[in-house]
Each structure stands twice: as C-alpha cells, then as structure tokens.
PDB file of C-alpha atoms and ligand atoms in Angstrom:
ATOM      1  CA  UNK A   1     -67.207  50.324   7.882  1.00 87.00           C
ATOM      2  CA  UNK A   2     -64.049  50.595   6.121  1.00 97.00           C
ATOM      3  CA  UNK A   3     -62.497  47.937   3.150  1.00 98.00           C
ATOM      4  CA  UNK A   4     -58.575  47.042   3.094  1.00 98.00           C
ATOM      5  CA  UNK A   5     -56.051  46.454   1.091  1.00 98.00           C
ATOM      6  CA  UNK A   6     -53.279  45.083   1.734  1.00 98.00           C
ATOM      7  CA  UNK A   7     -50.216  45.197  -0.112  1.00 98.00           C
ATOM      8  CA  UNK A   8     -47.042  43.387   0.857  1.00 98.00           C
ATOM      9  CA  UNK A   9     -43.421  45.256  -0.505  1.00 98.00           C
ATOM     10  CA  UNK A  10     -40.073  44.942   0.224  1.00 98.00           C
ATOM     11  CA  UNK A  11     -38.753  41.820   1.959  1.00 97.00           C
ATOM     12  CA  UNK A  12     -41.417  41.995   4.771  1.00 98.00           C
ATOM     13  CA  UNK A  13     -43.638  44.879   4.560  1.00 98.00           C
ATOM     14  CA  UNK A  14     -47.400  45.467   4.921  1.00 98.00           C
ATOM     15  CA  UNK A  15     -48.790  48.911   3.564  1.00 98.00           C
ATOM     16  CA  UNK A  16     -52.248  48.980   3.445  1.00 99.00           C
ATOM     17  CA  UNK A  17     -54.951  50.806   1.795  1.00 98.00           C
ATOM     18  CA  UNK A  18     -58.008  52.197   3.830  1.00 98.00           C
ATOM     19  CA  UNK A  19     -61.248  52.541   2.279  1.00 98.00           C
ATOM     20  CA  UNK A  20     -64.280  54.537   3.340  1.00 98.00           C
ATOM     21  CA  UNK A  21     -66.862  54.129   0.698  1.00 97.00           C
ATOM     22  CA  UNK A  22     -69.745  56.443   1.588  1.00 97.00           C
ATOM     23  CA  UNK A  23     -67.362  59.300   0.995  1.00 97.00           C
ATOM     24  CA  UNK A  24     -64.835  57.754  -1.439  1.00 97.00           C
ATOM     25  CA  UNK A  25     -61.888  58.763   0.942  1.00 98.00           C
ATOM     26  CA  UNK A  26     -58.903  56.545   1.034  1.00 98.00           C
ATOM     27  CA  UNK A  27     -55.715  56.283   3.205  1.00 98.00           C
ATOM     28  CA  UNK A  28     -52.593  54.567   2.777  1.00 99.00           C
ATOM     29  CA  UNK A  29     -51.010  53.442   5.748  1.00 99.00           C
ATOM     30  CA  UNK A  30     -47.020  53.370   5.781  1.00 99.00           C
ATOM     31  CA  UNK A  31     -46.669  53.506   2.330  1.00 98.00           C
ATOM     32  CA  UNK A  32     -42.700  52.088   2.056  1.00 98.00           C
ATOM     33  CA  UNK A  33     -42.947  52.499  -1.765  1.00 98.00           C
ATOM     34  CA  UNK A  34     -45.120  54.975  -4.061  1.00 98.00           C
ATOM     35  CA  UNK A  35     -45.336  52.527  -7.014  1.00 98.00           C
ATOM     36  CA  UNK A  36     -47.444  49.632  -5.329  1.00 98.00           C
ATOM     37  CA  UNK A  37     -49.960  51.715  -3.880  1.00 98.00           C
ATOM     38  CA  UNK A  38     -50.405  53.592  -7.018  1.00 98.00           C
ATOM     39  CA  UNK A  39     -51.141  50.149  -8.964  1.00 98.00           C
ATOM     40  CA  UNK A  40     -53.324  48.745  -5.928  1.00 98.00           C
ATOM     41  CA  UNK A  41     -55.142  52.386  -6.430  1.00 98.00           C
ATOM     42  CA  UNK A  42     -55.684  51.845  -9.840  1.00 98.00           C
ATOM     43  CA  UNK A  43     -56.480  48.482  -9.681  1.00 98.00           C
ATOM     44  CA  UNK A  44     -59.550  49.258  -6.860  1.00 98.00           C
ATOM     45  CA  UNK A  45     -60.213  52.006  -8.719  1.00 98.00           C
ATOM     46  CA  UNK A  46     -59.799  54.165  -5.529  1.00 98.00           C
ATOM     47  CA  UNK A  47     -58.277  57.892  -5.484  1.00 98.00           C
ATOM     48  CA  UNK A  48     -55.873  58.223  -2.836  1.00 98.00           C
ATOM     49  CA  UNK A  49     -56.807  61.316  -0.145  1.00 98.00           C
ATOM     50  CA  UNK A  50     -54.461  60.476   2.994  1.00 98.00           C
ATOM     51  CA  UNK A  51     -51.110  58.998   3.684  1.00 98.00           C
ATOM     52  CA  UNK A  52     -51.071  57.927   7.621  1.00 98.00           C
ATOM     53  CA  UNK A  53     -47.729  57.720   9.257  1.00 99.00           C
ATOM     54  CA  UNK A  54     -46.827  55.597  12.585  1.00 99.00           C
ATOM     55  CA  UNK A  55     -43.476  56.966  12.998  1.00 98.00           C
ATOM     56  CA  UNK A  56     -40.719  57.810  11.118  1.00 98.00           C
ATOM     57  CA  UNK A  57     -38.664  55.117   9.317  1.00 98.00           C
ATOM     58  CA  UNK A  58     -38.146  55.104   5.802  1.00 98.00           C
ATOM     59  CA  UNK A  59     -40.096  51.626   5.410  1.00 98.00           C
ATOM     60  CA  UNK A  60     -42.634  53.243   6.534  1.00 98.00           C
ATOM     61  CA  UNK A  61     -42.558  57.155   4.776  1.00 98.00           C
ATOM     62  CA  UNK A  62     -40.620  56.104   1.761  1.00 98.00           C
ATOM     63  CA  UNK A  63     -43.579  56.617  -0.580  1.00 98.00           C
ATOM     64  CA  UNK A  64     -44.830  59.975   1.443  1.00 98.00           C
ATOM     65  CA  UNK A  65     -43.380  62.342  -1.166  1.00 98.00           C
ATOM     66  CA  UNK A  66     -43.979  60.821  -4.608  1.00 98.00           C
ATOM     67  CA  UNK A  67     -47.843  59.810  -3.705  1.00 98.00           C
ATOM     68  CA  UNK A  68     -48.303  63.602  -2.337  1.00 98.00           C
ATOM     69  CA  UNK A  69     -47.030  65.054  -5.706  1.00 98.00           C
ATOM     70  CA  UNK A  70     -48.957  62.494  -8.005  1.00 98.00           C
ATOM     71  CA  UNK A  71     -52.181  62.961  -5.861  1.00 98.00           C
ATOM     72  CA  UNK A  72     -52.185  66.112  -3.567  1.00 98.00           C
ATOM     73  CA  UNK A  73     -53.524  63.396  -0.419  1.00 98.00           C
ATOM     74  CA  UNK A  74     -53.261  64.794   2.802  1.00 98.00           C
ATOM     75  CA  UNK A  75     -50.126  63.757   4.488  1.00 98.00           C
ATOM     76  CA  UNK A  76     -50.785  62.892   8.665  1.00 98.00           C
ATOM     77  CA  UNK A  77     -48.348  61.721  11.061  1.00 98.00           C
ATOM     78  CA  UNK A  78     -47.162  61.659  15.040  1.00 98.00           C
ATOM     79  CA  UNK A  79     -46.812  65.498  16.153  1.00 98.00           C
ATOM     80  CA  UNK A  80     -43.536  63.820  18.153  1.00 98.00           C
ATOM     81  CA  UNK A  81     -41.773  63.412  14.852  1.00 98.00           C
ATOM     82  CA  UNK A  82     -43.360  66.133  12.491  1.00 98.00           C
ATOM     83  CA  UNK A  83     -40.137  67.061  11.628  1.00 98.00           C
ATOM     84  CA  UNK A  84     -38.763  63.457  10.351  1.00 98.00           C
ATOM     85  CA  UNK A  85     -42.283  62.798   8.962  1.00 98.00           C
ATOM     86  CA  UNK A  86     -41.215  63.544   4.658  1.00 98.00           C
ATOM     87  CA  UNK A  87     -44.353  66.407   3.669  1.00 98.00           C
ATOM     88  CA  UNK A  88     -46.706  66.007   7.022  1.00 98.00           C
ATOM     89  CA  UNK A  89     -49.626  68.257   6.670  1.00 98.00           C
ATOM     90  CA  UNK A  90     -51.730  67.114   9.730  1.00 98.00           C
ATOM     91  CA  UNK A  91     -49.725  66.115  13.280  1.00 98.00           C
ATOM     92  CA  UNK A  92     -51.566  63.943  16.269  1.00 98.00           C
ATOM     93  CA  UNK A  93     -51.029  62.699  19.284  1.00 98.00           C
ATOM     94  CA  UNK A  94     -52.665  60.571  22.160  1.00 98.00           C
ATOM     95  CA  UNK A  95     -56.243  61.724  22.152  1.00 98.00           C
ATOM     96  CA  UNK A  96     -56.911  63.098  19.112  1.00 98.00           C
ATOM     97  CA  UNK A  97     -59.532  61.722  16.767  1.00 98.00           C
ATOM     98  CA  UNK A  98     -58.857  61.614  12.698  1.00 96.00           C
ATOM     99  CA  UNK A  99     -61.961  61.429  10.345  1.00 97.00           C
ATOM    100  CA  UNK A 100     -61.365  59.662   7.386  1.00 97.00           C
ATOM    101  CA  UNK A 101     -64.642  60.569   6.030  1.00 96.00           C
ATOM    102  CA  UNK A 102     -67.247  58.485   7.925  1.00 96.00           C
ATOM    103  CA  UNK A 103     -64.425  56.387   9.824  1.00 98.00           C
ATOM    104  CA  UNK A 104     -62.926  58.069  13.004  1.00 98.00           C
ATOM    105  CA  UNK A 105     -59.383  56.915  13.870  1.00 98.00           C
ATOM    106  CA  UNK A 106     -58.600  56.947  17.547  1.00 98.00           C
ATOM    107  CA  UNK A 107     -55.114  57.786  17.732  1.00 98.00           C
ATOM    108  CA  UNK A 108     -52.622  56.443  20.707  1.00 98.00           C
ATOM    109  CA  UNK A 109     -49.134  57.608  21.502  1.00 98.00           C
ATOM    110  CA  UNK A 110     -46.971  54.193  21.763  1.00 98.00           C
ATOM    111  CA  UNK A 111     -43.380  55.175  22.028  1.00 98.00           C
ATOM    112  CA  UNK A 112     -40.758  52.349  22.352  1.00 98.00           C
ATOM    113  CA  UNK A 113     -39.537  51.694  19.082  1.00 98.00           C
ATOM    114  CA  UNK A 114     -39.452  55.316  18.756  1.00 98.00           C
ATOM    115  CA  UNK A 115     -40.225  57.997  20.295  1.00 98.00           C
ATOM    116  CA  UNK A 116     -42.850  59.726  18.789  1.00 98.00           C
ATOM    117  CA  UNK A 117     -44.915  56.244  17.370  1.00 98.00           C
ATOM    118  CA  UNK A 118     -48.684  56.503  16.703  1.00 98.00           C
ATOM    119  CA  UNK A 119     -51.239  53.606  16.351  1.00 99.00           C
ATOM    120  CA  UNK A 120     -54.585  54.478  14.621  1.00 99.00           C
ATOM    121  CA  UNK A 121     -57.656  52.499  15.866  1.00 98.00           C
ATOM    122  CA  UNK A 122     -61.044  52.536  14.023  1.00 98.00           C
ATOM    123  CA  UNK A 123     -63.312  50.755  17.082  1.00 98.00           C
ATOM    124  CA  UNK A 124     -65.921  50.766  13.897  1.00 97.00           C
ATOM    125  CA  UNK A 125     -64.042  48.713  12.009  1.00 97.00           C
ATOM    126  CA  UNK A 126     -62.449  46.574  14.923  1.00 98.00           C
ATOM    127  CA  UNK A 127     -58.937  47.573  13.283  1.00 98.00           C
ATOM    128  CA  UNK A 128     -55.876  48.779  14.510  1.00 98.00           C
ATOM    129  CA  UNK A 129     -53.150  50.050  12.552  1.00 99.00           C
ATOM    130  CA  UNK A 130     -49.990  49.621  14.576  1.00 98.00           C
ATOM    131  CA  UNK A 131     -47.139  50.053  13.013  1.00 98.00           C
ATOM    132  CA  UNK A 132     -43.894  48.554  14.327  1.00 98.00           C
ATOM    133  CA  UNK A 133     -44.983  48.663  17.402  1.00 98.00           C
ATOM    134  CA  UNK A 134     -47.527  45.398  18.143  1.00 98.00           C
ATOM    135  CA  UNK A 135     -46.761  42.569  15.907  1.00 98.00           C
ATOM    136  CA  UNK A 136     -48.246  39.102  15.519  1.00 98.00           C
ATOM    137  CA  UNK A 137     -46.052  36.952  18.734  1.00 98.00           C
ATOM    138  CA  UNK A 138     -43.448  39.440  18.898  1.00 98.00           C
ATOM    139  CA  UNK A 139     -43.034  43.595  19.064  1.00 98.00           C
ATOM    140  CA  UNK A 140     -41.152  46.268  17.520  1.00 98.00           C
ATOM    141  CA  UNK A 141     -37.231  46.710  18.829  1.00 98.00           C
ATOM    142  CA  UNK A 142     -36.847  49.876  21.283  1.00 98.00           C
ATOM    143  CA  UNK A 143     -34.491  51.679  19.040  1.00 98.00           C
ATOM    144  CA  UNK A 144     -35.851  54.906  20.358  1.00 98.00           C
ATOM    145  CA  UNK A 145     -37.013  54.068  23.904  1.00 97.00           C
ATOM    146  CA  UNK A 146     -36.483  51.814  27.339  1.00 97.00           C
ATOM    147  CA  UNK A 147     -38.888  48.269  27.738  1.00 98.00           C
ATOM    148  CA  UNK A 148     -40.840  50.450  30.789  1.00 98.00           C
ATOM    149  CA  UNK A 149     -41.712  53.146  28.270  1.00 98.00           C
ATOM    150  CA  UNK A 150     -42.923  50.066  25.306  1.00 98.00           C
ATOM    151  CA  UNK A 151     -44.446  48.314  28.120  1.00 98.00           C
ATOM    152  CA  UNK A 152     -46.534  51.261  28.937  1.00 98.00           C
ATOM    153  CA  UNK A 153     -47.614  51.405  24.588  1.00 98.00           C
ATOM    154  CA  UNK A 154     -48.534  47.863  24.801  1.00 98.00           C
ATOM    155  CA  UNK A 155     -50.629  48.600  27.373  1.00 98.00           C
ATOM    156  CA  UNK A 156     -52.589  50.869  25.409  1.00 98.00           C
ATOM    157  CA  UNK A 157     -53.331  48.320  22.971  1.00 98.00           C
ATOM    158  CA  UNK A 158     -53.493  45.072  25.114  1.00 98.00           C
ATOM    159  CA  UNK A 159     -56.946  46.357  26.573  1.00 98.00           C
ATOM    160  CA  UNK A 160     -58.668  46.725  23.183  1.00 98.00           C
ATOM    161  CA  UNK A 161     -61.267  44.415  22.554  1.00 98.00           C
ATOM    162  CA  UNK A 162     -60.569  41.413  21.773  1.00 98.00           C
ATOM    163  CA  UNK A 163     -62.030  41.037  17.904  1.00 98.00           C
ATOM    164  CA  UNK A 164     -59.859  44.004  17.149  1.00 98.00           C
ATOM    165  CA  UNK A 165     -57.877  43.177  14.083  1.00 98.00           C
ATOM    166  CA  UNK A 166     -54.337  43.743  14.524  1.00 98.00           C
ATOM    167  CA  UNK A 167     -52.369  45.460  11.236  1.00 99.00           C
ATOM    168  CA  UNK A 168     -48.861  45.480  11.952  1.00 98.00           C
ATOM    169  CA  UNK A 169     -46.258  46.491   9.341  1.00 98.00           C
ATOM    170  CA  UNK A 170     -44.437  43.386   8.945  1.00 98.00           C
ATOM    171  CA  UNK A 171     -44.478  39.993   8.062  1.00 98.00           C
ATOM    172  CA  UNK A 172     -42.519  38.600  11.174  1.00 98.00           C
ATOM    173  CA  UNK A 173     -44.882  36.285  12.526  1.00 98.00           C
ATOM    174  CA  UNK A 174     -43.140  32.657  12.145  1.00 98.00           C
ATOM    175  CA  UNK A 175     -39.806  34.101  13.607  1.00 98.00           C
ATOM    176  CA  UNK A 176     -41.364  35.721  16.488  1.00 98.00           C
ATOM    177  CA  UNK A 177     -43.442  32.257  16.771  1.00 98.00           C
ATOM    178  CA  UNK A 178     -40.025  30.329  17.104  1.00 98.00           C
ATOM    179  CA  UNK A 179     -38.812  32.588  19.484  1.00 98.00           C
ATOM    180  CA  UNK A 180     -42.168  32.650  21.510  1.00 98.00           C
ATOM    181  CA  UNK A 181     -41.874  28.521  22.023  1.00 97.00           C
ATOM    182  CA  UNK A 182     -38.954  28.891  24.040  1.00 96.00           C
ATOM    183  CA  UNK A 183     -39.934  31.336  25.945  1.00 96.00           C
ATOM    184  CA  UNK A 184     -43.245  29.588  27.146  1.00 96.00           C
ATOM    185  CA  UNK A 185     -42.838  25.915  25.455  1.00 96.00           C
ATOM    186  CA  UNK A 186     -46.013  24.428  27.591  1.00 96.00           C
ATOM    187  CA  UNK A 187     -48.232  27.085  25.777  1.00 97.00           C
ATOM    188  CA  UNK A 188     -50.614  24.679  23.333  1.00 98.00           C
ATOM    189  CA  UNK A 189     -52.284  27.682  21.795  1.00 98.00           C
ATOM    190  CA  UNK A 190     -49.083  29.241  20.810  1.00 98.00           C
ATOM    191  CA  UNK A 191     -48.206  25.730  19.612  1.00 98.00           C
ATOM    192  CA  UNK A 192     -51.332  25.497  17.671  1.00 98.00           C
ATOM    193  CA  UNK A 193     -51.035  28.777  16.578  1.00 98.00           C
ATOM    194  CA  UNK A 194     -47.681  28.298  15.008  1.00 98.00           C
ATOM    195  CA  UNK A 195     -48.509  25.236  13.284  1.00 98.00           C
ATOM    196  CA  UNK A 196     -51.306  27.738  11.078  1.00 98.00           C
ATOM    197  CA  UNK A 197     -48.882  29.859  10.751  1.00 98.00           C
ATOM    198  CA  UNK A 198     -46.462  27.246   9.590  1.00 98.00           C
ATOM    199  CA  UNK A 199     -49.080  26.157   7.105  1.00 98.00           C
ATOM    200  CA  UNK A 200     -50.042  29.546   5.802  1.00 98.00           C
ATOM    201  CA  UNK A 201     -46.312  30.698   4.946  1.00 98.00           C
ATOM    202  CA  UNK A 202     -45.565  27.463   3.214  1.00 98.00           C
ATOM    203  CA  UNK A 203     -48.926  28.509   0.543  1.00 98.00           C
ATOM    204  CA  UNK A 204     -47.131  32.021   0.850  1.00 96.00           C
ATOM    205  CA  UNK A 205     -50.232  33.647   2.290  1.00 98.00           C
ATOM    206  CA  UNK A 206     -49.751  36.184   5.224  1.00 98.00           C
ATOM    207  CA  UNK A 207     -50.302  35.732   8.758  1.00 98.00           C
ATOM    208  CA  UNK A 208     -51.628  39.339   9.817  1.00 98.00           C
ATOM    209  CA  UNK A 209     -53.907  40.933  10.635  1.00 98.00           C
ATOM    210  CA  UNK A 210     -53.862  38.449  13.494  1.00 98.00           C
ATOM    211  CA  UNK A 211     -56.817  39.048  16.181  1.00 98.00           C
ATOM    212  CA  UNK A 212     -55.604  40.673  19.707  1.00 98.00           C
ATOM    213  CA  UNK A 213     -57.561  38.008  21.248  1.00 98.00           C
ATOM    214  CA  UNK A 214     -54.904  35.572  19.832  1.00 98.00           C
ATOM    215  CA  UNK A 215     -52.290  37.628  20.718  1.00 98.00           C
ATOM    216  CA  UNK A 216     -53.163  37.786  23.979  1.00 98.00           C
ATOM    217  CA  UNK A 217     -53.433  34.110  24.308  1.00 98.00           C
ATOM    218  CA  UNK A 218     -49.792  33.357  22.436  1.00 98.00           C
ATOM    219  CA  UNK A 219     -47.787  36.997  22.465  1.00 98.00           C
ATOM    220  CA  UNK A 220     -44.991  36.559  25.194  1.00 98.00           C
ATOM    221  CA  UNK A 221     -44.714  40.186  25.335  1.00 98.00           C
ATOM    222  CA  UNK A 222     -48.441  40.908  26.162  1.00 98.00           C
ATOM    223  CA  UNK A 223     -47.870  37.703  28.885  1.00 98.00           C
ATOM    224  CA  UNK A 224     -44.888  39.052  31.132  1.00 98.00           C
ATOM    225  CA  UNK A 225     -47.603  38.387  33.871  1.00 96.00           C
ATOM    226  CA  UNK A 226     -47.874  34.754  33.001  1.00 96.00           C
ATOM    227  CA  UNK A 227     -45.972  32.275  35.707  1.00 96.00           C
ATOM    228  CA  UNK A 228     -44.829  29.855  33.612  1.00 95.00           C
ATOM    229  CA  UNK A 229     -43.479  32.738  31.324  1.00 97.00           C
ATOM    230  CA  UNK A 230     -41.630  33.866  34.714  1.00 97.00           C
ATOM    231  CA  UNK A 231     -40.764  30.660  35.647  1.00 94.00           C
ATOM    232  CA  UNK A 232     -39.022  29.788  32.541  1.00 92.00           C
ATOM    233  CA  UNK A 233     -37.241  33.359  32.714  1.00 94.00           C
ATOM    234  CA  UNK A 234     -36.723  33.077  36.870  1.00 94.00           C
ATOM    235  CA  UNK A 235     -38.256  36.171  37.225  1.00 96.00           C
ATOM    236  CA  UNK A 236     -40.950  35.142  40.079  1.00 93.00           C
ATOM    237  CA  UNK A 237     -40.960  37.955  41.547  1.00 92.00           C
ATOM    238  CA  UNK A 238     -40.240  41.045  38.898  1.00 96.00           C
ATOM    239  CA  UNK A 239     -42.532  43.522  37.938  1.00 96.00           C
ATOM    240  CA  UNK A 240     -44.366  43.083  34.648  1.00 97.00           C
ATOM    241  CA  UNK A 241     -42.650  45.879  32.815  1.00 97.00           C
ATOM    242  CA  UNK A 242     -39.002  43.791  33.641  1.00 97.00           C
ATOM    243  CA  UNK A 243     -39.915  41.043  32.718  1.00 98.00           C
ATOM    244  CA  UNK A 244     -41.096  42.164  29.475  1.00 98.00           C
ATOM    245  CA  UNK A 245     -37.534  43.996  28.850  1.00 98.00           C
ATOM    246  CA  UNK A 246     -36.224  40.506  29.839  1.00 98.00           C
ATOM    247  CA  UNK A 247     -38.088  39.051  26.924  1.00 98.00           C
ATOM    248  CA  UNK A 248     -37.244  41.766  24.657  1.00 98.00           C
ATOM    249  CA  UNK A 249     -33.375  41.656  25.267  1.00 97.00           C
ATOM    250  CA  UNK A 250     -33.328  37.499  24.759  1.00 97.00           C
ATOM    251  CA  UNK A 251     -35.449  38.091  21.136  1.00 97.00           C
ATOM    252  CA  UNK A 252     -32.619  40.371  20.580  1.00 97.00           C
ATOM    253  CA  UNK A 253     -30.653  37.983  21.030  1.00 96.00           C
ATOM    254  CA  UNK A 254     -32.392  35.178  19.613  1.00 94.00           C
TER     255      UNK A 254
HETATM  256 ZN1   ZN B 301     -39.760  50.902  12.253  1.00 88.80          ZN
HETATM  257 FE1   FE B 302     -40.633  48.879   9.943  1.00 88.80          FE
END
C-alpha cells in the first residue's frame, strides 16, 4: 500500500506525492511547480525518487526540470510524447507495468486530450492517477484528439473497479457538476452529489479523489448510454461514442 499527498498549486491544480514505505521510494505525479513538492517533501520527510508524467502540458511538467537537478529522481512519462516530456528518463505505454518499489503501476494509453496521455493505476492501492483525462463529473477537452478516440480512453478506465480512487489533476468538480444538471436534471445522485460538493468547496476542502463508482453513477460522460441523458440530448438512437462528443461540444460551450 502506498500513502498520498496531495498538494493543490496554481488556480486549480492537484500534484500529488506517492509514497511506498517499505522501500522509501516516492513519486510525484504532475508536478506543475518544483517549490511545493519540495516543501511537502520536506515536510513528510520523504526523498523524492520519480517524477510521473500523464502527458505533456506545462501544468503538468513545469516542475520536471528543477526537482530532477535538486534530487537526481527518475523522470517517467508517455513514450507518445517523450520528446515534449522536459528530462524523461523512462517512456511507457499501454501495457507496461512501472514498479515504484513494492507498488506496480499499470499504465493505460488514454489519448483525447492529447495524444500521447498516460493514466497510472496501482489496483493495490485502488488508485488511479489520471491526469486530465477523467475528472470528477466532467473530462479533459480533446485538444489533441476526436470524442471517438477519448471515448475509447474512458473506456479504459470506466471498467475499473468501482472503489478505485480517482486522482485527477484538477479541481473542476462544482463546474462540471453545474454543467452535468442540465444535461441529466432528473439524476438525484448527481443532485446529491453536488450538494457535498457544494458544501465541501464552501469549507475550501477538495472534492477529488472522487470514487469511480460515483462517477459512474453522476459523470455524464461515462453515461452517454443513459436514455434520459439521450433523451434530453435527442440522440435516441446515436452510438455511445456520439453522444459523448455531443456532451463534450455543449460543456464547451457551457
Ligand atoms: Zn492538460
Ligand atoms: Fe491540466
């Protein structure tokens, strides 16, 4: 079993630390910033050994370079986008397994919001680290690929177990709450849901991880196969992966 940290930067960002005691190993995931991981290390008195990437954008490598010169850690990333990953030392892809001393990552390919993103799942730990790819109600924009290809990602992830605690890089859950009542307004647990989440911002705690259980029960884009989502959208008779790039382009718009 694994302890984490998390560590909120920026306007919205989660990086979070990943500790594997019996071997003292610790990761930072999508470290935006070197100084607040450095004080969270010091403050857990924890030695930094890995950085892991889930794709490329600078809220989410912006630290990469600093923390690898103060600390020498091991630098690993999505083999799709070694070369926009700052100092990657170790690249994977769909398939491959990552020990972080006794804590094995399973690592997924989920382009969509780009194209070479990564999601790191410890089934030991009943964590997934997903980057900007699953977040609590809502999902990552396709900057970097077409709603078939992110429907496909979320796919991946949709079918983990339930328990699985869901670590997504941002802080987004009360907008993508206010967007997910319109889009399915007869939905009580999303309704229930939001009012907890409501709650929890106004005491300025955060909302995530969030459990994929829950976000199977209140995500509209792990529901395009729900009929009163597709009745409210009048897509009766769509395939799933349209009518989740139907729900994508109205949150753009949103
Ligand atoms: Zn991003
Ligand atoms: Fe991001």
């Amino acid at each position: 079993m694994v302890e984490i940290h998390q560590i909120p930067v920026l306007a919205d960002n989660y990086i979070y630390l990943i500790h594997e005691p019996a071997s003292k190993t610790t990761a930072a995931v999508d470290p935006a910033l070197a100084g607040p991981v450095l004080a969270a290390l010091n403050e857990q008195t924890w030695t930094l050994t890995h950085i892991l990437n889930t794709h490329h954008h600078g809220d989410h490598v912006g630290g990469n370079l600093e923390l690898k010169a103060r600390t020498g850690c091991v630098i690993v990333g999505p083999r799709a986008e070694r070369d926009r990953i700052p100092g990657i030392d170790v690249a994977v892809a769909e398939g491959d397994h990552f020990s972080l001393g006794e804590a094995t990552a399973h690592i997924f390919d989920v382009p969509g919001h780009t194209r070479g993103h990564i999601a790191y799942w410890f089934p030991e730990s009943d964590s997934l680290f997903c980057g900007d790819t699953l977040f609590a109600m809502g999902c990552g924009r396709l900057f970097e690929g077409t709603p078939e290809q992110m429907w496909r990602s979320l796919g991946k992830l949709r079918v983990l177990p339930s328990s699985t605690r869901v670590y997504c890089a941002h802080e987004y859950t009360q907008a993508n709450g206010r967007f997910a009542v319109t889009v399915e307004p007869d939905n009580q647990t999303l309704r229930e849901r939001m009012a907890k989440v409501d709650e929890l911002r106004r005491r300025g705690f955060p909302t995530v991880p969030s459990k994929m259980g829950d976000e199977l029960a209140t995500n509209p884009f792990l529901r395009p196969e729900s009929p009163a989502i597709r009745r409210s959208l009048g897509l009766m008779g769509a395939n799933d992966a349209e009518v989740f790039g139907e729900i994508r382009r109205q949150k753009d718009r949103f």
